[in-house]
mmCIF file of C-alpha atoms and ligand atoms in Angstrom:
data_model
loop_
_atom_site.group_PDB
_atom_site.id
_atom_site.type_symbol
_atom_site.label_atom_id
_atom_site.label_comp_id
_atom_site.label_asym_id
_atom_site.label_seq_id
_atom_site.Cartn_x
_atom_site.Cartn_y
_atom_site.Cartn_z
ATOM 1 C CA MET A 858 0.010 0.008 0.029
ATOM 2 C CA GLU A 859 1.055 3.527 -0.665
ATOM 3 C CA ILE A 860 -0.037 5.925 2.072
ATOM 4 C CA ILE A 861 -0.371 9.521 0.919
ATOM 5 C CA ILE A 862 -0.894 11.944 3.764
ATOM 6 C CA GLN A 863 -1.613 15.478 2.686
ATOM 7 C CA ALA A 864 -2.146 18.734 4.664
ATOM 8 C CA SER A 865 -5.866 18.779 3.731
ATOM 9 C CA ALA A 866 -8.574 16.641 2.172
ATOM 10 C CA GLN A 867 -8.547 18.964 -0.800
ATOM 11 C CA ALA A 868 -4.821 18.472 -1.341
ATOM 12 C CA ALA A 869 -5.191 14.691 -1.074
ATOM 13 C CA THR A 870 -8.185 14.695 -3.414
ATOM 14 C CA GLU A 871 -6.304 16.694 -6.052
ATOM 15 C CA ILE A 872 -3.516 14.108 -6.174
ATOM 16 C CA ALA A 873 -6.088 11.286 -6.398
ATOM 17 C CA SER A 874 -7.879 13.090 -9.262
ATOM 18 C CA ARG A 875 -4.655 13.267 -11.196
ATOM 19 C CA THR A 876 -4.124 9.498 -10.788
ATOM 20 C CA ILE A 877 -7.564 8.880 -12.186
ATOM 21 C CA ALA A 878 -7.135 11.358 -15.028
ATOM 22 C CA HIS A 879 -3.881 9.651 -15.940
ATOM 23 C CA VAL A 880 -5.683 6.293 -16.306
ATOM 24 C CA LEU A 881 -8.419 7.835 -18.465
ATOM 25 C CA ARG A 882 -5.911 9.565 -20.742
ATOM 26 C CA ARG A 883 -3.749 6.478 -21.120
ATOM 27 C CA LYS A 884 -6.749 4.210 -21.736
ATOM 28 C CA PRO A 885 -9.826 5.951 -23.197
ATOM 29 C CA HIS A 886 -12.000 2.826 -22.819
ATOM 30 C CA ALA A 887 -10.982 2.395 -19.116
ATOM 31 C CA VAL A 888 -13.348 0.673 -16.716
ATOM 32 C CA LEU A 889 -13.780 2.527 -13.473
ATOM 33 C CA GLY A 890 -15.274 1.355 -10.281
ATOM 34 C CA LEU A 891 -17.015 4.206 -8.498
ATOM 35 C CA ALA A 892 -18.018 4.933 -4.939
ATOM 36 C CA THR A 893 -20.631 7.138 -3.237
ATOM 37 C CA GLY A 894 -20.873 8.963 0.113
ATOM 38 C CA SER A 895 -19.471 12.304 1.251
ATOM 39 C CA THR A 896 -15.823 11.431 0.619
ATOM 40 C CA PRO A 897 -15.698 11.292 -3.220
ATOM 41 C CA VAL A 898 -17.897 14.325 -3.959
ATOM 42 C CA GLN A 899 -14.974 16.690 -4.273
ATOM 43 C CA LEU A 900 -13.034 14.113 -6.306
ATOM 44 C CA TYR A 901 -15.892 14.039 -8.854
ATOM 45 C CA LYS A 902 -15.962 17.840 -8.950
ATOM 46 C CA LEU A 903 -12.297 17.961 -9.830
ATOM 47 C CA LEU A 904 -12.716 15.239 -12.459
ATOM 48 C CA ILE A 905 -15.619 17.223 -14.035
ATOM 49 C CA ASP A 906 -13.462 20.394 -14.165
ATOM 50 C CA MET A 907 -10.677 18.487 -15.980
ATOM 51 C CA ASN A 908 -12.884 18.095 -19.058
ATOM 52 C CA LEU A 909 -11.775 14.527 -19.692
ATOM 53 C CA ASP A 910 -13.263 12.465 -22.472
ATOM 54 C CA TRP A 911 -15.565 9.816 -20.951
ATOM 55 C CA ARG A 912 -17.175 8.693 -24.190
ATOM 56 C CA GLN A 913 -15.671 5.190 -24.146
ATOM 57 C CA VAL A 914 -15.351 4.842 -20.363
ATOM 58 C CA SER A 915 -17.439 2.229 -18.530
ATOM 59 C CA SER A 916 -18.315 2.501 -14.879
ATOM 60 C CA PHE A 917 -19.458 0.104 -12.193
ATOM 61 C CA ASN A 918 -20.659 1.378 -8.897
ATOM 62 C CA LEU A 919 -19.905 -0.461 -5.687
ATOM 63 C CA ASP A 920 -23.306 -0.606 -4.165
ATOM 64 C CA GLU A 921 -26.938 0.448 -3.888
ATOM 65 C CA TYR A 922 -29.721 0.385 -1.277
ATOM 66 C CA VAL A 923 -32.274 -2.345 -1.660
ATOM 67 C CA GLY A 924 -35.881 -1.227 -1.981
ATOM 68 C CA LEU A 925 -35.143 2.514 -2.427
ATOM 69 C CA PRO A 926 -36.732 3.750 -5.692
ATOM 70 C CA LYS A 927 -34.045 4.688 -8.273
ATOM 71 C CA ALA A 928 -35.373 8.280 -8.291
ATOM 72 C CA HIS A 929 -35.138 8.650 -4.497
ATOM 73 C CA PRO A 930 -32.763 11.494 -3.790
ATOM 74 C CA GLN A 931 -30.634 9.266 -1.561
ATOM 75 C CA SER A 932 -30.393 6.355 -3.987
ATOM 76 C CA TYR A 933 -26.841 5.869 -5.274
ATOM 77 C CA HIS A 934 -28.282 6.085 -8.760
ATOM 78 C CA SER A 935 -29.428 9.692 -8.041
ATOM 79 C CA PHE A 936 -26.153 10.477 -6.300
ATOM 80 C CA MET A 937 -24.025 9.412 -9.245
ATOM 81 C CA TRP A 938 -26.069 11.298 -11.805
ATOM 82 C CA ALA A 939 -26.194 14.482 -9.674
ATOM 83 C CA ASN A 940 -22.532 14.403 -8.635
ATOM 84 C CA LEU A 941 -20.842 13.098 -11.759
ATOM 85 C CA PHE A 942 -22.621 11.548 -14.734
ATOM 86 C CA LYS A 943 -24.849 14.459 -15.748
ATOM 87 C CA HIS A 944 -21.729 16.677 -15.954
ATOM 88 C CA ILE A 945 -19.605 14.465 -18.195
ATOM 89 C CA ASN A 946 -19.937 12.896 -21.653
ATOM 90 C CA ILE A 947 -20.195 9.294 -20.427
ATOM 91 C CA ASP A 948 -22.470 7.059 -22.472
ATOM 92 C CA PRO A 949 -25.474 6.104 -20.213
ATOM 93 C CA GLN A 950 -25.280 2.631 -21.618
ATOM 94 C CA ASN A 951 -21.799 2.210 -20.119
ATOM 95 C CA VAL A 952 -22.973 3.215 -16.603
ATOM 96 C CA HIS A 953 -23.652 0.310 -14.271
ATOM 97 C CA ILE A 954 -25.132 0.608 -10.790
ATOM 98 C CA PRO A 955 -26.624 -2.361 -8.951
ATOM 99 C CA ASP A 956 -30.437 -2.324 -9.159
ATOM 100 C CA GLY A 957 -31.845 -2.288 -5.631
ATOM 101 C CA ASN A 958 -35.254 -3.208 -6.995
ATOM 102 C CA ALA A 959 -34.316 -6.149 -9.213
ATOM 103 C CA PRO A 960 -37.059 -8.715 -9.135
ATOM 104 C CA ASP A 961 -34.546 -11.577 -8.911
ATOM 105 C CA MET A 962 -31.652 -10.382 -6.764
ATOM 106 C CA ALA A 963 -29.537 -13.519 -7.047
ATOM 107 C CA SER A 964 -29.484 -13.455 -10.812
ATOM 108 C CA HIS A 965 -29.016 -9.648 -10.891
ATOM 109 C CA CYS A 966 -25.947 -10.034 -8.670
ATOM 110 C CA LEU A 967 -24.560 -12.787 -10.931
ATOM 111 C CA ALA A 968 -25.183 -10.707 -14.038
ATOM 112 C CA TYR A 969 -23.431 -7.700 -12.435
ATOM 113 C CA GLU A 970 -20.301 -9.799 -11.914
ATOM 114 C CA GLN A 971 -20.542 -11.113 -15.513
ATOM 115 C CA LYS A 972 -20.807 -7.564 -16.889
ATOM 116 C CA ILE A 973 -17.728 -6.531 -15.042
ATOM 117 C CA ARG A 974 -15.882 -9.432 -16.536
ATOM 118 C CA GLN A 975 -17.245 -8.789 -20.053
ATOM 119 C CA ALA A 976 -16.100 -5.178 -19.775
ATOM 120 C CA GLY A 977 -12.557 -6.518 -19.205
ATOM 121 C CA GLY A 978 -12.461 -6.079 -15.457
ATOM 122 C CA ILE A 979 -12.072 -2.877 -13.451
ATOM 123 C CA ASP A 980 -8.970 -0.823 -14.139
ATOM 124 C CA LEU A 981 -9.292 1.513 -11.220
ATOM 125 C CA GLN A 982 -11.614 1.330 -8.260
ATOM 126 C CA VAL A 983 -12.427 4.367 -6.145
ATOM 127 C CA LEU A 984 -13.080 3.462 -2.524
ATOM 128 C CA GLY A 985 -14.189 5.206 0.655
ATOM 129 C CA ILE A 986 -14.076 3.452 3.981
ATOM 130 C CA GLY A 987 -16.741 3.114 6.628
ATOM 131 C CA THR A 988 -16.037 3.959 10.309
ATOM 132 C CA ASP A 989 -16.352 0.154 10.831
ATOM 133 C CA GLY A 990 -13.767 -0.581 8.153
ATOM 134 C CA HIS A 991 -16.235 -1.563 5.382
ATOM 135 C CA ILE A 992 -15.423 -1.126 1.702
ATOM 136 C CA GLY A 993 -18.415 -1.049 -0.587
ATOM 137 C CA PHE A 994 -21.048 -2.191 1.865
ATOM 138 C CA ASN A 995 -19.043 -5.249 2.957
ATOM 139 C CA GLU A 996 -19.561 -4.970 6.675
ATOM 140 C CA PRO A 997 -17.340 -6.591 9.331
ATOM 141 C CA SER A 998 -17.470 -10.420 9.063
ATOM 142 C CA SER A 999 -18.011 -10.319 5.240
ATOM 143 C CA SER A 1000 -16.212 -13.141 3.558
ATOM 144 C CA LEU A 1001 -12.937 -11.821 2.178
ATOM 145 C CA GLY A 1002 -13.680 -13.820 -1.037
ATOM 146 C CA SER A 1003 -17.284 -12.579 -1.432
ATOM 147 C CA ARG A 1004 -18.848 -11.552 -4.703
ATOM 148 C CA THR A 1005 -21.742 -9.150 -5.486
ATOM 149 C CA ARG A 1006 -24.692 -10.006 -3.204
ATOM 150 C CA ILE A 1007 -27.174 -8.631 -0.698
ATOM 151 C CA LYS A 1008 -25.844 -7.508 2.641
ATOM 152 C CA THR A 1009 -27.403 -6.264 5.864
ATOM 153 C CA LEU A 1010 -26.068 -2.955 7.173
ATOM 154 C CA THR A 1011 -24.645 -2.776 10.701
ATOM 155 C CA ARG A 1012 -26.190 -0.391 13.213
ATOM 156 C CA GLN A 1013 -23.050 1.681 13.014
ATOM 157 C CA THR A 1014 -23.406 2.230 9.231
ATOM 158 C CA ARG A 1015 -27.115 3.053 9.475
ATOM 159 C CA GLN A 1016 -26.269 5.608 12.146
ATOM 160 C CA ASP A 1017 -23.428 7.046 10.009
ATOM 161 C CA ASN A 1018 -25.745 7.323 7.027
ATOM 162 C CA ALA A 1019 -28.717 8.687 8.980
ATOM 163 C CA ARG A 1020 -27.447 12.210 8.157
ATOM 164 C CA PHE A 1021 -28.564 11.678 4.567
ATOM 165 C CA PHE A 1022 -32.058 10.418 5.436
ATOM 166 C CA GLY A 1023 -33.094 12.510 8.495
ATOM 167 C CA ASN A 1024 -32.969 9.560 10.880
ATOM 168 C CA GLU A 1025 -31.662 6.027 11.262
ATOM 169 C CA ASP A 1026 -35.032 4.399 10.811
ATOM 170 C CA GLN A 1027 -35.202 5.769 7.248
ATOM 171 C CA VAL A 1028 -31.904 4.178 6.208
ATOM 172 C CA PRO A 1029 -32.610 0.952 4.345
ATOM 173 C CA SER A 1030 -31.317 -2.095 6.203
ATOM 174 C CA HIS A 1031 -30.297 -4.046 3.087
ATOM 175 C CA VAL A 1032 -27.988 -3.247 0.207
ATOM 176 C CA ILE A 1033 -26.481 -4.875 -2.838
ATOM 177 C CA THR A 1034 -22.724 -4.574 -2.854
ATOM 178 C CA MET A 1035 -19.799 -5.789 -4.905
ATOM 179 C CA GLY A 1036 -18.081 -8.393 -2.765
ATOM 180 C CA ILE A 1037 -14.616 -8.151 -1.371
ATOM 181 C CA GLY A 1038 -13.391 -10.647 -3.926
ATOM 182 C CA THR A 1039 -14.949 -8.506 -6.686
ATOM 183 C CA ILE A 1040 -13.209 -5.419 -5.291
ATOM 184 C CA MET A 1041 -9.861 -7.248 -5.054
ATOM 185 C CA ASP A 1042 -10.020 -8.077 -8.762
ATOM 186 C CA ALA A 1043 -9.698 -4.394 -9.708
ATOM 187 C CA ARG A 1044 -6.229 -3.612 -11.042
ATOM 188 C CA GLN A 1045 -5.745 -0.478 -8.971
ATOM 189 C CA HIS A 1046 -7.358 1.085 -5.924
ATOM 190 C CA VAL A 1047 -7.701 4.693 -4.860
ATOM 191 C CA LEU A 1048 -8.989 4.799 -1.279
ATOM 192 C CA LEU A 1049 -9.886 8.142 0.192
ATOM 193 C CA ALA A 1050 -10.442 8.792 3.923
ATOM 194 C CA PHE A 1051 -10.841 12.173 5.617
ATOM 195 C CA GLY A 1052 -11.593 13.294 9.111
ATOM 196 C CA PRO A 1053 -10.913 12.037 12.690
ATOM 197 C CA HIS A 1054 -13.906 9.664 12.590
ATOM 198 C CA LYS A 1055 -11.996 7.557 10.013
ATOM 199 C CA ALA A 1056 -8.695 7.385 11.917
ATOM 200 C CA ARG A 1057 -9.331 4.123 13.651
ATOM 201 C CA ALA A 1058 -10.547 2.265 10.603
ATOM 202 C CA VAL A 1059 -7.548 3.621 8.594
ATOM 203 C CA ALA A 1060 -4.993 2.531 11.215
ATOM 204 C CA GLN A 1061 -6.605 -0.976 11.394
ATOM 205 C CA THR A 1062 -6.657 -1.177 7.593
ATOM 206 C CA VAL A 1063 -3.071 -0.121 7.015
ATOM 207 C CA GLU A 1064 -1.273 -1.384 10.102
ATOM 208 C CA GLY A 1065 -3.548 -4.007 11.651
ATOM 209 C CA PRO A 1066 -3.883 -7.706 10.872
ATOM 210 C CA ILE A 1067 -5.852 -8.806 7.831
ATOM 211 C CA THR A 1068 -9.152 -9.739 9.137
ATOM 212 C CA ALA A 1069 -12.831 -10.018 7.993
ATOM 213 C CA MET A 1070 -13.568 -7.833 11.002
ATOM 214 C CA VAL A 1071 -11.916 -4.914 9.176
ATOM 215 C CA PRO A 1072 -12.883 -5.679 5.551
ATOM 216 C CA ALA A 1073 -10.608 -2.938 4.108
ATOM 217 C CA SER A 1074 -7.553 -4.680 5.701
ATOM 218 C CA ILE A 1075 -7.699 -7.165 2.775
ATOM 219 C CA LEU A 1076 -6.213 -4.400 0.632
ATOM 220 C CA GLN A 1077 -2.865 -5.229 2.177
ATOM 221 C CA MET A 1078 -2.917 -8.165 -0.204
ATOM 222 C CA HIS A 1079 -3.492 -5.989 -3.249
ATOM 223 C CA PRO A 1080 -0.461 -5.062 -5.390
ATOM 224 C CA ASP A 1081 -1.642 -1.470 -6.264
ATOM 225 C CA THR A 1082 -3.558 0.347 -3.573
ATOM 226 C CA ARG A 1083 -3.049 4.020 -2.747
ATOM 227 C CA VAL A 1084 -4.583 5.488 0.330
ATOM 228 C CA TYR A 1085 -5.149 9.228 0.359
ATOM 229 C CA LEU A 1086 -5.563 10.823 3.817
ATOM 230 C CA ASP A 1087 -5.837 14.152 5.542
ATOM 231 C CA PRO A 1088 -3.930 14.538 8.825
ATOM 232 C CA GLU A 1089 -6.991 13.759 10.936
ATOM 233 C CA ALA A 1090 -7.626 10.450 9.186
ATOM 234 C CA ALA A 1091 -3.908 9.626 9.570
ATOM 235 C CA GLU A 1092 -3.590 10.454 13.212
ATOM 236 C CA GLN A 1093 -3.662 6.887 14.579
ATOM 237 C CA LEU A 1094 -1.047 5.579 12.157
ATOM 238 C CA GLN A 1095 2.150 4.497 13.933
ATOM 239 C CA ARG A 1096 4.392 5.042 10.894
ATOM 240 C CA SER A 1097 2.992 8.229 9.436
ATOM 241 C CA ASP A 1098 6.460 9.869 9.421
ATOM 242 C CA TYR A 1099 7.755 7.054 7.221
ATOM 243 C CA TYR A 1100 4.765 7.295 4.773
ATOM 244 C CA ARG A 1101 5.303 11.038 4.525
ATOM 245 C CA TRP A 1102 9.021 10.657 3.855
ATOM 246 C CA VAL A 1103 8.371 7.983 1.236
ATOM 247 C CA PHE A 1104 5.942 10.245 -0.636
ATOM 248 C CA GLU A 1105 8.134 13.318 -0.476
ATOM 249 C CA HIS A 1106 11.170 11.444 -1.716
ATOM 250 C CA LYS A 1107 9.555 9.455 -4.563
ATOM 251 C CA PRO A 1108 11.880 9.197 -7.502
ATOM 252 C CA LEU A 1109 10.550 11.012 -10.601
ATOM 253 C CA TRP A 1110 9.892 7.739 -12.420
ATOM 254 C CA GLN A 1111 7.556 6.654 -9.703
ATOM 255 C CA ARG A 1112 5.414 9.767 -9.775
ATOM 256 C CA VAL A 1113 2.367 8.788 -11.792
HETATM 257 P P1 LIG B 521 -18.528 8.498 3.541
HETATM 258 O O1 LIG B 521 -18.802 6.936 3.464
HETATM 259 O O2 LIG B 521 -17.733 8.873 2.384
HETATM 260 O O3 LIG B 521 -19.902 9.134 3.468
HETATM 261 O O4 LIG B 521 -17.852 8.750 4.851
HETATM 262 C C1 LIG B 521 -17.734 6.099 3.207
HETATM 263 C C2 LIG B 521 -18.179 4.670 3.185
HETATM 264 O O5 LIG B 521 -19.182 4.285 3.931
HETATM 265 O O6 LIG B 521 -17.629 3.822 2.526
#
């Protein structure tokens, strides 16, 4: 893992946006895995402002609430169109978001996995992290080899997401999420985490043991994961001085 600690969330997001832009310029038909939540909003704004060409890009979102109408303002479908897709020239046919109202969930999840494979696999996956260490909506105890399926949210996640819905009872209890195995198949990961409420999950992910109780910790097994942090999210890391030194002294040929 490469740990990139910047002076602010904005500075970290700018570096992450350049990494993504680099992939899109190098490979116009890139396949991106996308995330929702508060964390990537600024990233999407920066990408929009870069005026990249998205015509051939395909996207696969990590997750969606089960039972929430697509047009609900808090559906991840609505989120993605409002925060990214309506501002770029992506072909709507290349946009994939799990359908939380699919009549047959099991076959929908299987088909989602198939579509990712048919697209050639995910080149770069954007990730946030839950305060409980989840990636996608793979809550603690999720199988580290899991594929796209239905999951039940933890109380913690429903409390964390209550801010979007007014109160916790309004937060759907079930979701469709790419599995941890699905996420691990992506060729590259860009994980963003900002704020003191993420510090514990970040420290466990980066420096703790690999365990299904901290699903993001499996990223230690991935050959190309970059973790972008502000100082608050980095504050429980034991080796932050080392990570800062590494980043500041990267040889030019490593700076992509
Ligand atoms: P957040 O969510 O960006 O809204 O903090 C992150 C996540 O739950 O993965």
